[in-house]
Tab-separated table of C-alpha atoms in Angstrom:
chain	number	residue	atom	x	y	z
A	1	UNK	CA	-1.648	-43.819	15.578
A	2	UNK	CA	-4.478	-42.567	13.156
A	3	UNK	CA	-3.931	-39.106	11.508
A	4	UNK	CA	-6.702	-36.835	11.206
A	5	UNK	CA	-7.272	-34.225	8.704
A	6	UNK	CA	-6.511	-30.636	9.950
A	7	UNK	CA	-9.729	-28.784	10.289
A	8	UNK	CA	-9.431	-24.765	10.220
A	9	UNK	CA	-13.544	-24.037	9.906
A	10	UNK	CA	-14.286	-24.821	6.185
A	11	UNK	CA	-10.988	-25.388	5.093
A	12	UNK	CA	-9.636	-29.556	5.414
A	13	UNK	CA	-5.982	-30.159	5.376
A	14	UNK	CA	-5.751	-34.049	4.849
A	15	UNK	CA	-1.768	-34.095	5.677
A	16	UNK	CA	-2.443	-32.021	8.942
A	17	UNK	CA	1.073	-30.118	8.019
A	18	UNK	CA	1.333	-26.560	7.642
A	19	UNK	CA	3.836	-25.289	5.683
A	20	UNK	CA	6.225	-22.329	7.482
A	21	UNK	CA	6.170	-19.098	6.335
A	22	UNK	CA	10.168	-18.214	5.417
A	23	UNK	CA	11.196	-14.892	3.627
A	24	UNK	CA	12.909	-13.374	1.840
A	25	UNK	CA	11.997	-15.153	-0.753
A	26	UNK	CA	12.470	-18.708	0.483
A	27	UNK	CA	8.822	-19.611	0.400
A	28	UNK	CA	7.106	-18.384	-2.543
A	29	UNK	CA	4.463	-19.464	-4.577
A	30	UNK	CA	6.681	-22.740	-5.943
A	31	UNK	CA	7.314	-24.355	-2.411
A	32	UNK	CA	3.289	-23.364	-0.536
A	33	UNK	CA	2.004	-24.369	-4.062
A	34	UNK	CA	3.555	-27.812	-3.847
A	35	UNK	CA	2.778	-28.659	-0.644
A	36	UNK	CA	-1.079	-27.362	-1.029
A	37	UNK	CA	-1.040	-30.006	-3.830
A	38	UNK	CA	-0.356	-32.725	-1.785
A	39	UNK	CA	-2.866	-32.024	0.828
A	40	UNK	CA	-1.172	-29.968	3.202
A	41	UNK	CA	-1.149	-26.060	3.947
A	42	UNK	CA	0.997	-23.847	1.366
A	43	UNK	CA	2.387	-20.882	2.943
A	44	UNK	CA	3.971	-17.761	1.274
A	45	UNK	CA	5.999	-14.957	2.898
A	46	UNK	CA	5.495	-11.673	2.261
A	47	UNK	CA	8.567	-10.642	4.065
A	48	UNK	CA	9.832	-8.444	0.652
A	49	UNK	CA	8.026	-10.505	-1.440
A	50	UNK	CA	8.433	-8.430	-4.331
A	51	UNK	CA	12.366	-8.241	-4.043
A	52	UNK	CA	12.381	-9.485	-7.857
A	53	UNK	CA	10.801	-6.330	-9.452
A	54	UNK	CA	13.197	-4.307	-11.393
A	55	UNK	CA	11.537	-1.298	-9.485
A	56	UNK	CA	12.166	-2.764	-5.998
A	57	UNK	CA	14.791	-0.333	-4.974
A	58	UNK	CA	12.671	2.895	-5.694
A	59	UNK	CA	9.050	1.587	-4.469
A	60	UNK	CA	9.669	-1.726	-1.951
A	61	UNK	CA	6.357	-1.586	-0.413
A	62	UNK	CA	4.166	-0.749	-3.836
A	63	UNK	CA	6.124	-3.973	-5.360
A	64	UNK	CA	5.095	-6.224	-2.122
A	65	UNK	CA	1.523	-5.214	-2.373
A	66	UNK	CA	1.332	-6.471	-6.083
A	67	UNK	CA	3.367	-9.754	-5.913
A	68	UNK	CA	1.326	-10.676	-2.830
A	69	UNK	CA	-1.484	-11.624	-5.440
A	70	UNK	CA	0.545	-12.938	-8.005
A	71	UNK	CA	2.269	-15.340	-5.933
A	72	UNK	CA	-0.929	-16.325	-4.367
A	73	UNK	CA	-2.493	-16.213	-8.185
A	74	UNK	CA	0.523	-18.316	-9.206
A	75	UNK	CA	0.603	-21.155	-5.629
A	76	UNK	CA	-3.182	-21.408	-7.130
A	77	UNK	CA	-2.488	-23.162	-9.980
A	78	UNK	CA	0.063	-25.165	-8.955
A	79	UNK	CA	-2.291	-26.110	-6.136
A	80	UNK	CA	-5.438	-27.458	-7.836
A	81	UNK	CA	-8.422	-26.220	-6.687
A	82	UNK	CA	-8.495	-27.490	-3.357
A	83	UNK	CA	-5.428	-26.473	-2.281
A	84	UNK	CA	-5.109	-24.617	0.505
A	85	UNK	CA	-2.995	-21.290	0.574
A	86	UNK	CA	-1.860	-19.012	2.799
A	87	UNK	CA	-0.168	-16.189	4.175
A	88	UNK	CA	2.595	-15.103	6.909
A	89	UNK	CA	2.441	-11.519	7.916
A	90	UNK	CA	4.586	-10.355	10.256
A	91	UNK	CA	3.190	-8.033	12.645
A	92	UNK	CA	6.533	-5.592	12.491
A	93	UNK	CA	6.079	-5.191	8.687
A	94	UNK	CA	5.443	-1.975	8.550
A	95	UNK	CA	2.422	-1.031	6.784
A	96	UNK	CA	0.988	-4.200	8.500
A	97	UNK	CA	-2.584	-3.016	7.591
A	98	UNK	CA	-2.260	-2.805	3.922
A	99	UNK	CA	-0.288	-6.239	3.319
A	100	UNK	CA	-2.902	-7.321	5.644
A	101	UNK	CA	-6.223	-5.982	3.296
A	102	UNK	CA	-3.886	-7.182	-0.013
A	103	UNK	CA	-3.722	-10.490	1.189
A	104	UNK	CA	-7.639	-10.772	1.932
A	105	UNK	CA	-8.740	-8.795	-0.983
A	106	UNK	CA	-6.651	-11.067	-2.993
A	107	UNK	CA	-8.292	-14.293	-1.612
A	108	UNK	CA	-5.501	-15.877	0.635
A	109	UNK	CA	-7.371	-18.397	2.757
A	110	UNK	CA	-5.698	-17.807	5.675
A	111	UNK	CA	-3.361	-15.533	7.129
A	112	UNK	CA	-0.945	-16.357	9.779
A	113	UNK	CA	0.954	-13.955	11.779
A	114	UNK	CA	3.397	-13.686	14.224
A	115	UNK	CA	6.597	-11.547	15.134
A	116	UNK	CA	4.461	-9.192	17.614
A	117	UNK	CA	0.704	-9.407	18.618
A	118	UNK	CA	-1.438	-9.085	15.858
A	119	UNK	CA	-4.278	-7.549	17.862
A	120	UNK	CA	-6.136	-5.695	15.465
A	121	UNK	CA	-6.041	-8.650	12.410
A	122	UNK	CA	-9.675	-8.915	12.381
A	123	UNK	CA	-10.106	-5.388	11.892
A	124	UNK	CA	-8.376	-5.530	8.986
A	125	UNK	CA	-9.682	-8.183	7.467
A	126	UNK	CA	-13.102	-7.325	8.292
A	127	UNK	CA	-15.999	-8.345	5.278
A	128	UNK	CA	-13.723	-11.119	3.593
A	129	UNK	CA	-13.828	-14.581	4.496
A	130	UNK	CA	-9.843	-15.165	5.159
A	131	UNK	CA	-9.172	-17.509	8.231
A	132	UNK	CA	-6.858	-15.860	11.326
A	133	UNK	CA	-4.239	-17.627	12.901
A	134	UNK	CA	-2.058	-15.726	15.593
A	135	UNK	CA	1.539	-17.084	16.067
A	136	UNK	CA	1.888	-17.380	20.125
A	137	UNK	CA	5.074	-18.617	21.819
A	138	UNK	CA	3.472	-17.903	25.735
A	139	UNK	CA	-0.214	-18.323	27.698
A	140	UNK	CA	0.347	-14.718	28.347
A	141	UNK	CA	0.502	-13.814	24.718
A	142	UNK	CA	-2.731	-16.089	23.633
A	143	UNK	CA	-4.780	-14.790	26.917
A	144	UNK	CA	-4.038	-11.254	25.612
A	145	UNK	CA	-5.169	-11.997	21.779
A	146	UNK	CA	-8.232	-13.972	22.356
A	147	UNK	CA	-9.458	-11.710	25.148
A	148	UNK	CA	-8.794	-8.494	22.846
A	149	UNK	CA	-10.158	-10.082	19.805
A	150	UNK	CA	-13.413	-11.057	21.768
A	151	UNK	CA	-13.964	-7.923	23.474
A	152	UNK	CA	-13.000	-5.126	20.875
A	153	UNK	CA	-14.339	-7.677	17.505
A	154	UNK	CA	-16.543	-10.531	18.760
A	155	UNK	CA	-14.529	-13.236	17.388
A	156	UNK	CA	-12.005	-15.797	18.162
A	157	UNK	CA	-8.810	-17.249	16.265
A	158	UNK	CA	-9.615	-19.277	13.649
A	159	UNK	CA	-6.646	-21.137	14.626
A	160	UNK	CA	-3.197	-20.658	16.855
A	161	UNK	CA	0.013	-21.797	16.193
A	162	UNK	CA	2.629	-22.456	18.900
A	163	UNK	CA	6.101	-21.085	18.078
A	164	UNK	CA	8.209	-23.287	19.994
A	165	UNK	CA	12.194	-22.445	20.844
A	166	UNK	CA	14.040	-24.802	18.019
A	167	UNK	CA	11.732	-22.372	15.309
A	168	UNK	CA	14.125	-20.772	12.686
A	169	UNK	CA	14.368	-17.266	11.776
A	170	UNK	CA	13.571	-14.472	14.637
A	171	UNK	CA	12.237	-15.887	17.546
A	172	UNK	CA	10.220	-14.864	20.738
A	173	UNK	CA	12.214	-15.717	23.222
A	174	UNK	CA	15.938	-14.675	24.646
A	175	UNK	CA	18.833	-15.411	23.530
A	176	UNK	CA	19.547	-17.314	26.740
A	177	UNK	CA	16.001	-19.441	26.263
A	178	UNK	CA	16.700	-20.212	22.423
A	179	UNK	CA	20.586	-21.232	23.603
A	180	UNK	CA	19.350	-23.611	26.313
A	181	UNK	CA	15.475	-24.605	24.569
A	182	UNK	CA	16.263	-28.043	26.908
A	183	UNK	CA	16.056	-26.235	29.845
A	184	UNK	CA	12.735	-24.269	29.279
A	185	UNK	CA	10.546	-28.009	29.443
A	186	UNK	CA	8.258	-26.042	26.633
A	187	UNK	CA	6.155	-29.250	26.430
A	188	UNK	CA	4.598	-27.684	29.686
A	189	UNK	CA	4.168	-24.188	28.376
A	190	UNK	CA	1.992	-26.011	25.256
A	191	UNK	CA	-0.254	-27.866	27.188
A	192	UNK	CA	-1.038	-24.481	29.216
A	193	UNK	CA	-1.501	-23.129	25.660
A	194	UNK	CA	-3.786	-25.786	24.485
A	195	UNK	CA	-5.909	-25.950	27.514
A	196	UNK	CA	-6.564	-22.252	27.866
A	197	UNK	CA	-7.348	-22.398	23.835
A	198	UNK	CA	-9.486	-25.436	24.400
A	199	UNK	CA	-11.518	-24.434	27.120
A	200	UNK	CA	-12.342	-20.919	25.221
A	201	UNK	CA	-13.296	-22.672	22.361
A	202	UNK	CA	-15.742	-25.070	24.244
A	203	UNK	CA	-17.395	-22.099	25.979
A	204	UNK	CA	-17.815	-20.235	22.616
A	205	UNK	CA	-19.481	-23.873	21.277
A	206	UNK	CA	-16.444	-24.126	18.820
A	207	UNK	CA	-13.391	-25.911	17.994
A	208	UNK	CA	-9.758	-24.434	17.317
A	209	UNK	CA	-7.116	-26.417	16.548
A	210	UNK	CA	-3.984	-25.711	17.859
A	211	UNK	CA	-0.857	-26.163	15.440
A	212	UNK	CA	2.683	-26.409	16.615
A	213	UNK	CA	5.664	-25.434	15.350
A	214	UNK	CA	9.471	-24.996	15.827
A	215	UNK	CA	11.614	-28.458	14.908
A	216	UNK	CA	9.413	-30.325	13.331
A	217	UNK	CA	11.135	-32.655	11.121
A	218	UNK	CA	9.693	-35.899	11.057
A	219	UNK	CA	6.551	-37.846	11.431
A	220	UNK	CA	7.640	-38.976	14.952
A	221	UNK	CA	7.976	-35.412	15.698
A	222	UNK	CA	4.466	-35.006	14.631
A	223	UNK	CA	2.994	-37.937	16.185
A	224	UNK	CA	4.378	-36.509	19.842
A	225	UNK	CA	2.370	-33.075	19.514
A	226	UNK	CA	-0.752	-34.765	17.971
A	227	UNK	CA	-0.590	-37.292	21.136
A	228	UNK	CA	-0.959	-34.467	23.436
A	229	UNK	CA	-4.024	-33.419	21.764
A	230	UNK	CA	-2.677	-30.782	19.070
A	231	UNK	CA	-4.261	-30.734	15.514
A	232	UNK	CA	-1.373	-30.475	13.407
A	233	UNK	CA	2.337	-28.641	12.879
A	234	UNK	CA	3.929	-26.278	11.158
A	235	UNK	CA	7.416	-27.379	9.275
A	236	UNK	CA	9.322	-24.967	7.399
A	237	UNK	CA	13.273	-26.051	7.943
A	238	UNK	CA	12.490	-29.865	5.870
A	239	UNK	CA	10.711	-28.073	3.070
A	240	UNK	CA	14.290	-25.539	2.197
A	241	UNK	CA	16.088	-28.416	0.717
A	242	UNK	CA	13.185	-29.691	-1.668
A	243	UNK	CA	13.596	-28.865	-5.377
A	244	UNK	CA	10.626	-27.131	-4.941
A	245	UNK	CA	11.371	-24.552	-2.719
A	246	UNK	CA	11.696	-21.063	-4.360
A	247	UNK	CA	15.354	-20.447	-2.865
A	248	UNK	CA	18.534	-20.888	-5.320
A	249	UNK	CA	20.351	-24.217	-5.254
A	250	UNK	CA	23.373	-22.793	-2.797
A	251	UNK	CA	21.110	-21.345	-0.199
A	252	UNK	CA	19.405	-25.382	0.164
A	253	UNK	CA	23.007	-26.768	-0.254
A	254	UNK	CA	24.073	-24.872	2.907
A	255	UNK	CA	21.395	-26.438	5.107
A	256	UNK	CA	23.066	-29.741	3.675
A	257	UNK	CA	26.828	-29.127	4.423
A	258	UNK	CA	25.693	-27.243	7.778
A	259	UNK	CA	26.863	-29.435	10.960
A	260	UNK	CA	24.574	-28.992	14.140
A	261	UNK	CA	27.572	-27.156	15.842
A	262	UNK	CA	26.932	-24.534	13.001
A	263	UNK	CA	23.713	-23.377	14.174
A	264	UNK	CA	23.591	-20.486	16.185
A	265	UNK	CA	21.864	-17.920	17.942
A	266	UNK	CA	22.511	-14.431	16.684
A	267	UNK	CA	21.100	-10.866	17.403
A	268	UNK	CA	19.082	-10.011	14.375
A	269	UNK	CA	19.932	-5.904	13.452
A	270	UNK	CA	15.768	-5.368	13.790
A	271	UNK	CA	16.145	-6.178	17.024
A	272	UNK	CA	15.144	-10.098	17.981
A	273	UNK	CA	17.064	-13.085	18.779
A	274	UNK	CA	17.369	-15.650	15.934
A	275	UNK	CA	18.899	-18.732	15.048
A	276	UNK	CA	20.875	-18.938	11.515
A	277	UNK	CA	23.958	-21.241	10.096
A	278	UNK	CA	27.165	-19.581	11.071
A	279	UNK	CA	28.738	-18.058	8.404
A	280	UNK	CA	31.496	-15.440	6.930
A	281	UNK	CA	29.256	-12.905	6.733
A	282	UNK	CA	28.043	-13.656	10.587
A	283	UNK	CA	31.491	-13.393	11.979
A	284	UNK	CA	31.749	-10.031	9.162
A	285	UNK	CA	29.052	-8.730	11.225
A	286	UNK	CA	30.153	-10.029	14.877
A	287	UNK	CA	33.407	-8.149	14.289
A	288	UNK	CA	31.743	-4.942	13.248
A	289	UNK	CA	28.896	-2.780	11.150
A	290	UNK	CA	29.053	-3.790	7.743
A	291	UNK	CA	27.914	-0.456	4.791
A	292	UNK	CA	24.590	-0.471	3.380
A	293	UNK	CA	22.789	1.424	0.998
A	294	UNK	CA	19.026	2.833	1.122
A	295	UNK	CA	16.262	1.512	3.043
A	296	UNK	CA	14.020	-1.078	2.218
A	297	UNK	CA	10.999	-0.261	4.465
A	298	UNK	CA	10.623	-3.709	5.569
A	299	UNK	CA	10.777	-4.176	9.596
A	300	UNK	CA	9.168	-1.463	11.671
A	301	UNK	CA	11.975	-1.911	14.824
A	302	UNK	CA	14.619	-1.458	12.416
A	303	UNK	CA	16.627	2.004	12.998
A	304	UNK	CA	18.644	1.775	9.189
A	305	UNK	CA	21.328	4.495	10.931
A	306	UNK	CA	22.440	2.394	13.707
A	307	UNK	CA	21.645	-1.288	12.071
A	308	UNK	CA	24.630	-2.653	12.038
A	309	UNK	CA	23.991	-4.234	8.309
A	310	UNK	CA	20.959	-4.457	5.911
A	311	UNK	CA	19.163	-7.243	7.062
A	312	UNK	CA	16.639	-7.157	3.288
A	313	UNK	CA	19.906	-7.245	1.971
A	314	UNK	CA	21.149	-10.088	3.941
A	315	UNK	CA	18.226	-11.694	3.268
A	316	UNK	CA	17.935	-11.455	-0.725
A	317	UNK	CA	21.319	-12.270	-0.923
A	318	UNK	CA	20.563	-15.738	0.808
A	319	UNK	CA	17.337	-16.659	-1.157
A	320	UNK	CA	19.920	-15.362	-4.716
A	321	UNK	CA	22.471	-18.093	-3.354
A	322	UNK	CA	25.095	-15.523	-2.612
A	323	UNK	CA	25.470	-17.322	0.832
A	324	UNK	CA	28.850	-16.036	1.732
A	325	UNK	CA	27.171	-12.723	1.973
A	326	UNK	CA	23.434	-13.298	3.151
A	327	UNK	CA	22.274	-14.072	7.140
A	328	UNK	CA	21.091	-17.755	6.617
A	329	UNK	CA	17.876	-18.742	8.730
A	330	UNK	CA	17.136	-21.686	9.964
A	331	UNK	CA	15.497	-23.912	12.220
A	332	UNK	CA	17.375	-26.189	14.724
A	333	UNK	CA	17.099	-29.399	12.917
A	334	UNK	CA	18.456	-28.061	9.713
A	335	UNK	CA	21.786	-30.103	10.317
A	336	UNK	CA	19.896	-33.255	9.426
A	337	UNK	CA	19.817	-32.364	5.461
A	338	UNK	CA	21.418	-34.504	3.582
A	339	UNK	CA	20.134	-34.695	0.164
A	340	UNK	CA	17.256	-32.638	-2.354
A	341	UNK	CA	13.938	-34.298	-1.858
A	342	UNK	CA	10.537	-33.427	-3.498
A	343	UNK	CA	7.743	-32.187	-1.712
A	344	UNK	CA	5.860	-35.171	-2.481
A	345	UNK	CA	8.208	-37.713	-0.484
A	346	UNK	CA	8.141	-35.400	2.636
A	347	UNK	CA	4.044	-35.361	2.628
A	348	UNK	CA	4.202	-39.211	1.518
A	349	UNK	CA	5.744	-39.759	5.318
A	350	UNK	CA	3.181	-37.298	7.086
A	351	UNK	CA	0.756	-38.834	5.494
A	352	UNK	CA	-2.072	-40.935	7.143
């Protein structure tokens, strides 16, 4: 089939493949730099973005706020100047607002952002000329953004990207749906989702493209979503085990020795389902609460005295390579690793 360029308003993604947002610290400004330079969609986290500065432990959220420009500063140049970068945001960062205004005052092209409705993005990035794209996983959830976003601001998603159940990381579903995704016949859910985004587009006399995400792993996988009328998708689970991915060697080599029996659905301490790689340190926590030290301010549903363990510690211990003691997202497919690649050789099969 012929591949078109993904189109989000001025902005022309000629590998229609949007990188995944994946923190803490798994895609920085290395991996969304690489992949902007080879025509696709960069994406960084800012899930504790700043985890690196020596004063991290005293002021999280003051060292988030600064890295979120250098790491876009730093995707930049790796990018060329037509490279396209990005943004995730999750909605339960707390402080939404100001990583929201850092990442638009620092020039981020779009932002994309998920884990919770983010009703009030365009207030926060009003004056600046930063693309919005909502994460959805339901109709009910797109409905309620597009119809508070017209009535309260006047404007529409610059783009939407469908979260589908075989995503990585937290996910917006239960842990029954993301157990049995088989049974949930999503494909119908996203053509619901399409339509409805479609149809408000046409009677606005515009276009948004619809992206979709969650086990994306090859071009066939592409192909089947772009058939049914979608503009592109969202990978993030191929791009862990490139060399350019800003994670340490061990955390890439454990998507590579994982088996698919090792991928599981656990109960995230901030409160979501997710799905990660079985582990020592998931069974640690399975069996019981596991010490941790101060709070990192990073997830707004997190209660630190009854989380049963750190999850920014979890977290930065997985992107450091100390894998026996980190919570190790992933997406469904990550089983399917079984070598490094480079950036280039994934986009290179996306490719039109």
């Amino acid at each position: 089939m012929k591949i078109e360029p993904l189109m989000i308003g001025n902005l022309t993604a000629h590998v229609p493949v949007m990188q995944g947002g994946m923190g803490v610290g798994i895609s920085l400004s290395g991996l969304a730099g690489a992949v902007a330079a080879e025509g696709g969609i960069g994406i960084i986290s800012t899930a504790q973005i700043g985890y690196r500065d020596v004063g991290f432990d005293k002021d999280p959220i003051g060292c988030n706020l600064r890295a979120i420009k250098t790491e876009i500063e730093k995707a930049r140049r790796i990018a060329g100047e037509k490279g396209i970068i990005g943004v995730n945001i999750m909605v339960a960062t707390k402080r939404y607002e100001d990583y929201v205004r850092a990442a638009a005052q620092a020039g981020a092209d779009l932002i994309v952002s998920g884990a919770g409705l983010p009703v009030d993005l365009p207030k926060y990035t009003a004056g600046s000329g930063t693309k919005l794209v909502p994460i959805v996983s339901s109709l009910k959830s797109v409905q309620v953004i597009i119809r508070y976003w017209m009535k309260k601001y006047k404007r529409l998603p610059d783009a939407v990207v469908i979260e589908g159940p075989l995503a990585g990381g937290h996910l917006g579903f239960t842990k029954e749906q993301a157990e049995h995704p088989e049974e949930m016949r999503y494909d119908e859910e996203v053509k619901k989702i399409l339509q409805y985004v479609n149809e408000t587009g046409e009677a606005e006399h515009t276009r948004i493209p619809v992206i979709m995400a969650g086990g994306i792993y090859t071009r066939e996988d592409m192909e089947h979503y772009l058939e049914m009328g979608l503009s592109g998708v969202q990978m993030a689970t191929r791009f862990v085990t490139t060399y350019e991915c800003d994670a340490e060697k061990a955390y890439k080599q454990s998507y590579i020795d994982a088996r698919k029996e090792d991928i599981v659905i656990v109960q995230s301490p901030v409160g979501m389902p997710g799905r990660a790689i079985l582990n020592p340190f998931m069974r640690k926590a399975g069996a019981g609460k596991i010490p941790h030290g101060q709070c990192h301010s990073c997830i707004s549903t997190c209660n630190p005295a009854e989380t049963p363990y750190c999850i920014t510690d979890a977290l930065i211990n997985a992107a450091t390579g100390q894998t026996e003691d980190a919570l190790l997202f992933c997406g469904a497919n990550a089983w399917r690793a079984e070598r490094l690649e480079h950036v280039k050789d994934i986009m290179d099969e996306f490719r039109p």
